[in-house]
Short mmCIF file of C-alpha atoms in Angstrom, two decimals:
data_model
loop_
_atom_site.label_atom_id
_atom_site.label_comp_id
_atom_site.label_asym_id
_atom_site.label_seq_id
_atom_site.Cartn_x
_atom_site.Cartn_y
_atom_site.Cartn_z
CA UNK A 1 33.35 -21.36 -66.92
CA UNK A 2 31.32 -18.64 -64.12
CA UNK A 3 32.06 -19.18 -60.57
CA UNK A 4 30.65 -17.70 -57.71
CA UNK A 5 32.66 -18.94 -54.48
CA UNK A 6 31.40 -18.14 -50.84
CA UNK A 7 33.36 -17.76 -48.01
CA UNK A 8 33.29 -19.30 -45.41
CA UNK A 9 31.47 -22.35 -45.47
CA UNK A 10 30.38 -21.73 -42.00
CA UNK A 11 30.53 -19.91 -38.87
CA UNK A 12 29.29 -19.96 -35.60
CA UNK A 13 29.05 -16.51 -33.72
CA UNK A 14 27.47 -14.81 -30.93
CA UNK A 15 24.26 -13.25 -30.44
CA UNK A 16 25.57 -9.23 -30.51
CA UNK A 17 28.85 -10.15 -32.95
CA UNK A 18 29.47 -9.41 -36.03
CA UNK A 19 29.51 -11.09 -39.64
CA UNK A 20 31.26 -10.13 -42.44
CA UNK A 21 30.42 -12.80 -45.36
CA UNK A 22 32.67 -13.22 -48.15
CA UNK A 23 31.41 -13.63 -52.40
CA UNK A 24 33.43 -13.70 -55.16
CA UNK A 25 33.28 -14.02 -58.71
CA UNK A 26 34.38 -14.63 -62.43
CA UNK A 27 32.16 -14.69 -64.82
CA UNK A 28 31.58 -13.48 -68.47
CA UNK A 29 29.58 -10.31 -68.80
CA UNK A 30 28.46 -9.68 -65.52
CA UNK A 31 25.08 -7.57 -64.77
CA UNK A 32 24.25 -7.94 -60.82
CA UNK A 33 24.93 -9.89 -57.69
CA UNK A 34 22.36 -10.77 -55.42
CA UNK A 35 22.64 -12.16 -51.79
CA UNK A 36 19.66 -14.57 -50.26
CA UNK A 37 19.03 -15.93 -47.17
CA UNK A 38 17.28 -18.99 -46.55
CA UNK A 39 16.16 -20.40 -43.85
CA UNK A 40 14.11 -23.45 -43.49
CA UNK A 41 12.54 -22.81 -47.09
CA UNK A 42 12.81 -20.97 -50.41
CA UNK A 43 15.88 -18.50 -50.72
CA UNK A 44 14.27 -14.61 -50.00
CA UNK A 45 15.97 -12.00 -51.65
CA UNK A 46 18.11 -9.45 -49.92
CA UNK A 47 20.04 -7.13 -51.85
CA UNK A 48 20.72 -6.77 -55.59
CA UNK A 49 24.11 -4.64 -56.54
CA UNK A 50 24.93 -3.37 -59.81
CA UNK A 51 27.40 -0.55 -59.01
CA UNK A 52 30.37 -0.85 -57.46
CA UNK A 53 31.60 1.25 -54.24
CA UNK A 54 27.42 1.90 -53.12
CA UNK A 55 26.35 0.06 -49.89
CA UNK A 56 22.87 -1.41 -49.95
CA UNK A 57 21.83 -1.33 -46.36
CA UNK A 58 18.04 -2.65 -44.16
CA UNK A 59 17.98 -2.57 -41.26
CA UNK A 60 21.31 -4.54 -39.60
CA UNK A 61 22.29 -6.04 -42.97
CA UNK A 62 24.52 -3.80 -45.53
CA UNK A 63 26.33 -5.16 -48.74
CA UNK A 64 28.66 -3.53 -50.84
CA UNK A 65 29.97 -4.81 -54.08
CA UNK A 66 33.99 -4.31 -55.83
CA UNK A 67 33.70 -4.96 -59.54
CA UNK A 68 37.36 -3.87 -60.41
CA UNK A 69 38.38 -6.96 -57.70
CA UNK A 70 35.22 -8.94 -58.53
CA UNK A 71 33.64 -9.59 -55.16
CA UNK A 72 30.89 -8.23 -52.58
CA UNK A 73 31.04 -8.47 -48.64
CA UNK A 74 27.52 -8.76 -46.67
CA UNK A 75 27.70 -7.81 -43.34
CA UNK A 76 25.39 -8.47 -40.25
CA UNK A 77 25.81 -6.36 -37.59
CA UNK A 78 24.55 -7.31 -33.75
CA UNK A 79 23.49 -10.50 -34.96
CA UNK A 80 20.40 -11.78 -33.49
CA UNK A 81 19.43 -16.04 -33.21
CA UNK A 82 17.00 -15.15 -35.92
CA UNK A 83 19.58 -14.17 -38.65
CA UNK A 84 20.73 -18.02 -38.39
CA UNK A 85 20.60 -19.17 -41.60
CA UNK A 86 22.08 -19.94 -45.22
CA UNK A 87 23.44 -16.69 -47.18
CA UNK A 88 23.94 -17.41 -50.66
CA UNK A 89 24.91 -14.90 -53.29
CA UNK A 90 24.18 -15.16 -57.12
CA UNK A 91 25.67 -13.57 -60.09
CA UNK A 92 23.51 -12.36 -62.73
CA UNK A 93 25.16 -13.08 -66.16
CA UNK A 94 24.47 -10.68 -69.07
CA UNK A 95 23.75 -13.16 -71.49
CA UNK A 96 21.07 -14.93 -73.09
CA UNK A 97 18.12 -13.80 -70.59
CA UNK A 98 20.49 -13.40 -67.47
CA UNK A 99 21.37 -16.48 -66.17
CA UNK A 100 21.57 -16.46 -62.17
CA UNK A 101 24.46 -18.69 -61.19
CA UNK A 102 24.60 -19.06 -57.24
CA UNK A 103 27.36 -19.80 -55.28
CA UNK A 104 27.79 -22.81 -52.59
CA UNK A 105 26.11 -20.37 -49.72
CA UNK A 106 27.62 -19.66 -46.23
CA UNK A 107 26.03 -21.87 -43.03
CA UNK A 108 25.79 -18.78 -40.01
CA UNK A 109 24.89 -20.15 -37.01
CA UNK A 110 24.26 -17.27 -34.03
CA UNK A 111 24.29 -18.96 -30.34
CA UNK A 112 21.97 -16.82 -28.39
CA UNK B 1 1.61 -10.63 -51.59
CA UNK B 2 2.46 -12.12 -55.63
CA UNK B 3 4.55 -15.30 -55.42
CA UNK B 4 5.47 -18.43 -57.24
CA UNK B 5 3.50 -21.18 -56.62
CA UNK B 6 5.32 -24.89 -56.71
CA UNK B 7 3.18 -28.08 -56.53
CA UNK B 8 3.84 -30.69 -54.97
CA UNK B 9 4.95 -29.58 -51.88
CA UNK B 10 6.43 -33.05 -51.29
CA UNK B 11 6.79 -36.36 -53.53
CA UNK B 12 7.66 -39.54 -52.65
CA UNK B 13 8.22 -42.14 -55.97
CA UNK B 14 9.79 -45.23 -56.66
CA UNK B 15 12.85 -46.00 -59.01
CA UNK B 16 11.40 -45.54 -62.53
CA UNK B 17 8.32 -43.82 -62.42
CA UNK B 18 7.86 -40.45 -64.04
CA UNK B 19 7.51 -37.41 -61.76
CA UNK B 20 6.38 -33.63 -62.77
CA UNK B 21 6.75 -30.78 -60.70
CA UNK B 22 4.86 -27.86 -61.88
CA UNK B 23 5.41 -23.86 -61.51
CA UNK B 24 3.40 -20.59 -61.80
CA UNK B 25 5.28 -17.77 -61.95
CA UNK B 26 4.46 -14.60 -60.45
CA UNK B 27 1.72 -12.61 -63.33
CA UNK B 28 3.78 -10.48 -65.45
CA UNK B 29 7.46 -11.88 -64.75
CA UNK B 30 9.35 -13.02 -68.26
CA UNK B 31 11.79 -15.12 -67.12
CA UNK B 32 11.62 -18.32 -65.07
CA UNK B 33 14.38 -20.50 -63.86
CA UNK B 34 14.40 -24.61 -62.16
CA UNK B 35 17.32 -25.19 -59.77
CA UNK B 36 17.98 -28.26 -57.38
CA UNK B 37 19.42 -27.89 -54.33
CA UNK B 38 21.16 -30.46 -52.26
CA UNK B 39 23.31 -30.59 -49.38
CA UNK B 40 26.39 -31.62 -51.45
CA UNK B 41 25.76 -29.49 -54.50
CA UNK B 42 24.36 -26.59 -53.17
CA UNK B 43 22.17 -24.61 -55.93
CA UNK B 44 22.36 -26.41 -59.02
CA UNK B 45 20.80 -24.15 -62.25
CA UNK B 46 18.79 -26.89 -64.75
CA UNK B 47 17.11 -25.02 -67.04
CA UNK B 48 15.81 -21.43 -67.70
CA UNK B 49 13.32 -19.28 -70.00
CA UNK B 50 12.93 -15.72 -71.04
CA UNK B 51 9.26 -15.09 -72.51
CA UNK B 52 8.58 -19.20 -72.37
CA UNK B 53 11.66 -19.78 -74.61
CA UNK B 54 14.17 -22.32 -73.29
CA UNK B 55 17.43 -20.22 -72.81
CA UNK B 56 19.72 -22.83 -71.39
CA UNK B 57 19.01 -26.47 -70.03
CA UNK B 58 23.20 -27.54 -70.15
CA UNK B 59 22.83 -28.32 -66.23
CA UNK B 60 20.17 -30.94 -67.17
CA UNK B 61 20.67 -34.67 -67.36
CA UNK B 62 19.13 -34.79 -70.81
CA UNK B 63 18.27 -38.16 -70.64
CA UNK B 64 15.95 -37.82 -68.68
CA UNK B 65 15.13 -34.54 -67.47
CA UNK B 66 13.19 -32.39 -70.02
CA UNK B 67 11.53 -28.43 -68.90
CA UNK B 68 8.51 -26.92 -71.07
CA UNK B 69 6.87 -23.53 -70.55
CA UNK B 70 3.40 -24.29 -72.13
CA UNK B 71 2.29 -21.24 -71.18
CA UNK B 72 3.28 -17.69 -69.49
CA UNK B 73 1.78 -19.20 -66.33
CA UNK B 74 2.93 -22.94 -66.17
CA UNK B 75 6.44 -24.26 -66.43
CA UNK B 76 7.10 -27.56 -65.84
CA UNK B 77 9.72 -29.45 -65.19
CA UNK B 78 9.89 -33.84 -65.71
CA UNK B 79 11.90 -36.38 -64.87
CA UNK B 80 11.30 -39.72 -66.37
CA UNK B 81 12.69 -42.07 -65.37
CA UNK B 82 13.57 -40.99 -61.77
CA UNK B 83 16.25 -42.45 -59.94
CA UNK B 84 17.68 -42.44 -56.21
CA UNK B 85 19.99 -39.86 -57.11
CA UNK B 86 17.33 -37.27 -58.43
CA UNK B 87 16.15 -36.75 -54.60
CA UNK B 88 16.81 -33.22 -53.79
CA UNK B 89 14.50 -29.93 -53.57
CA UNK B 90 13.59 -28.52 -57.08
CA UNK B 91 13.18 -24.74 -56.89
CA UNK B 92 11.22 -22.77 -59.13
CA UNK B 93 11.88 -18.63 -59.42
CA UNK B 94 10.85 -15.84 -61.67
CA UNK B 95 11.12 -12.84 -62.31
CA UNK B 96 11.23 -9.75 -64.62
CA UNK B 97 15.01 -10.31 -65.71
CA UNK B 98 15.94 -6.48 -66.38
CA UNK B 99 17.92 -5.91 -63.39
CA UNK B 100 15.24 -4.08 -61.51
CA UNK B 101 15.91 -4.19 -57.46
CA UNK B 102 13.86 -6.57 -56.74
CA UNK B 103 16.06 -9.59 -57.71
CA UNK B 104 14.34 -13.23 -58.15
CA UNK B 105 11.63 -14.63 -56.12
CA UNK B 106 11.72 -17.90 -55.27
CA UNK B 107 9.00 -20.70 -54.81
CA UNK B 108 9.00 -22.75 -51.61
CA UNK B 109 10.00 -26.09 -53.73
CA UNK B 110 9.12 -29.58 -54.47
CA UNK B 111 10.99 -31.63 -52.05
CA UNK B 112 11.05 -34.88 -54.47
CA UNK B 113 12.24 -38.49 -52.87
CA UNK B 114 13.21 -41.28 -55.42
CA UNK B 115 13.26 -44.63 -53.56
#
């Protein structure tokens, strides 16, 4: 069965810190990871990574994705109140139209 | 600014009764995908298409949850009859489903309450 497993759950930082957010995977005949963040609504997409080793970066977000370890980091540097929110990363499954399997999502919370 | 369209916003229904959410998906995207999303599950996939052919609906309840693409601009997705434990957001996202950048775009959901 394809997991996608998030760590952590949550975490509760401040305003100026750092965030290093943790995805990781097993799946069947993977094609991309994505990372979202949602906020009050619909998920928005972030970053899609196909190759391993290249960092996709805007602005204070970066991600970077391992696929001989099978996982990706997203990190948020000089957090700001605004980047509170839900990061969830997907895996995009070659298979059958490329199913998009999410994980549970990581709760950041940034204290001003 | 494309984007996918949900309606309703919000629905409120008793025990029973049949309840359809509907879904346009961004002009020109092939692939369209329902998840629920609750605080205990997280993002649950239901069902998916590619070019308004079902792909996979194995995370539905087929009992009583059925999804139809109609046409390249409507999916929709039923639940008949609903129960207390359907309540959750139903999300609705498409896109092009060939790994371009761009990734999925979500709608902003059907936030659906079964009392």
């Amino acid at each position: 069965e394809d997991k996608v497993v998030q760590s952590p759950l949550s975490l509760v930082v401040h305003e100026g810190d750092t965030v290093t957010l943790n995805c990781s995977y097993e799946v069947t005949n993977f094609r991309s990871l994505l990372w979202y963040k949602q906020e009050k609504k619909a998920p928005t997409f972030l970053f899609m990574l196909t190759s391993s080793g290249i960092e996709k970066k805007s602005g204070r977000l970066s991600s970077i994705l391992d696929k001989k370890e099978l996982f990706s980091i997203l990190n948020i540097t000089a957090t700001q109140t605004g980047d509170s929110a839900i990061y969830l990363c997907a895996v995009e499954i070659k298979a059958a139209g490329n199913k998009l399997t999410f994980g549970g999502g990581t709760r950041v919370l940034v204290k001003p | 600014d494309a984007r996918v369209t949900q309606t309703p916003r919000h629905k409120v229904t008793e025990m029973g009764q049949e309840v359809t959410m509907r879904c346009q998906p961004i002009l020109g995207h092939n692939t369209v995908f329902w998840y629920r999303q609750t605080m205990m599950q997280g993002l649950e996939l239901l069902a998916y298409f590619r070019n308004r052919a079902p792909l996979d609906d194995s995370g539905m309840p087929k009992d009583r949850f059925s999804a139809e693409m109609p046409d390249a601009t409507l999916a929709t997705l039923k639940i008949q009859p609903s129960e207390p434990r359907d309540s959750a957001v139903y999300f609705c996202a498409s896109g092009l489903g060939t790994g371009v950048g761009y990734g999925y775009t979500f709608g902003s959901g059907t936030r659906l309450t079964v009392v």
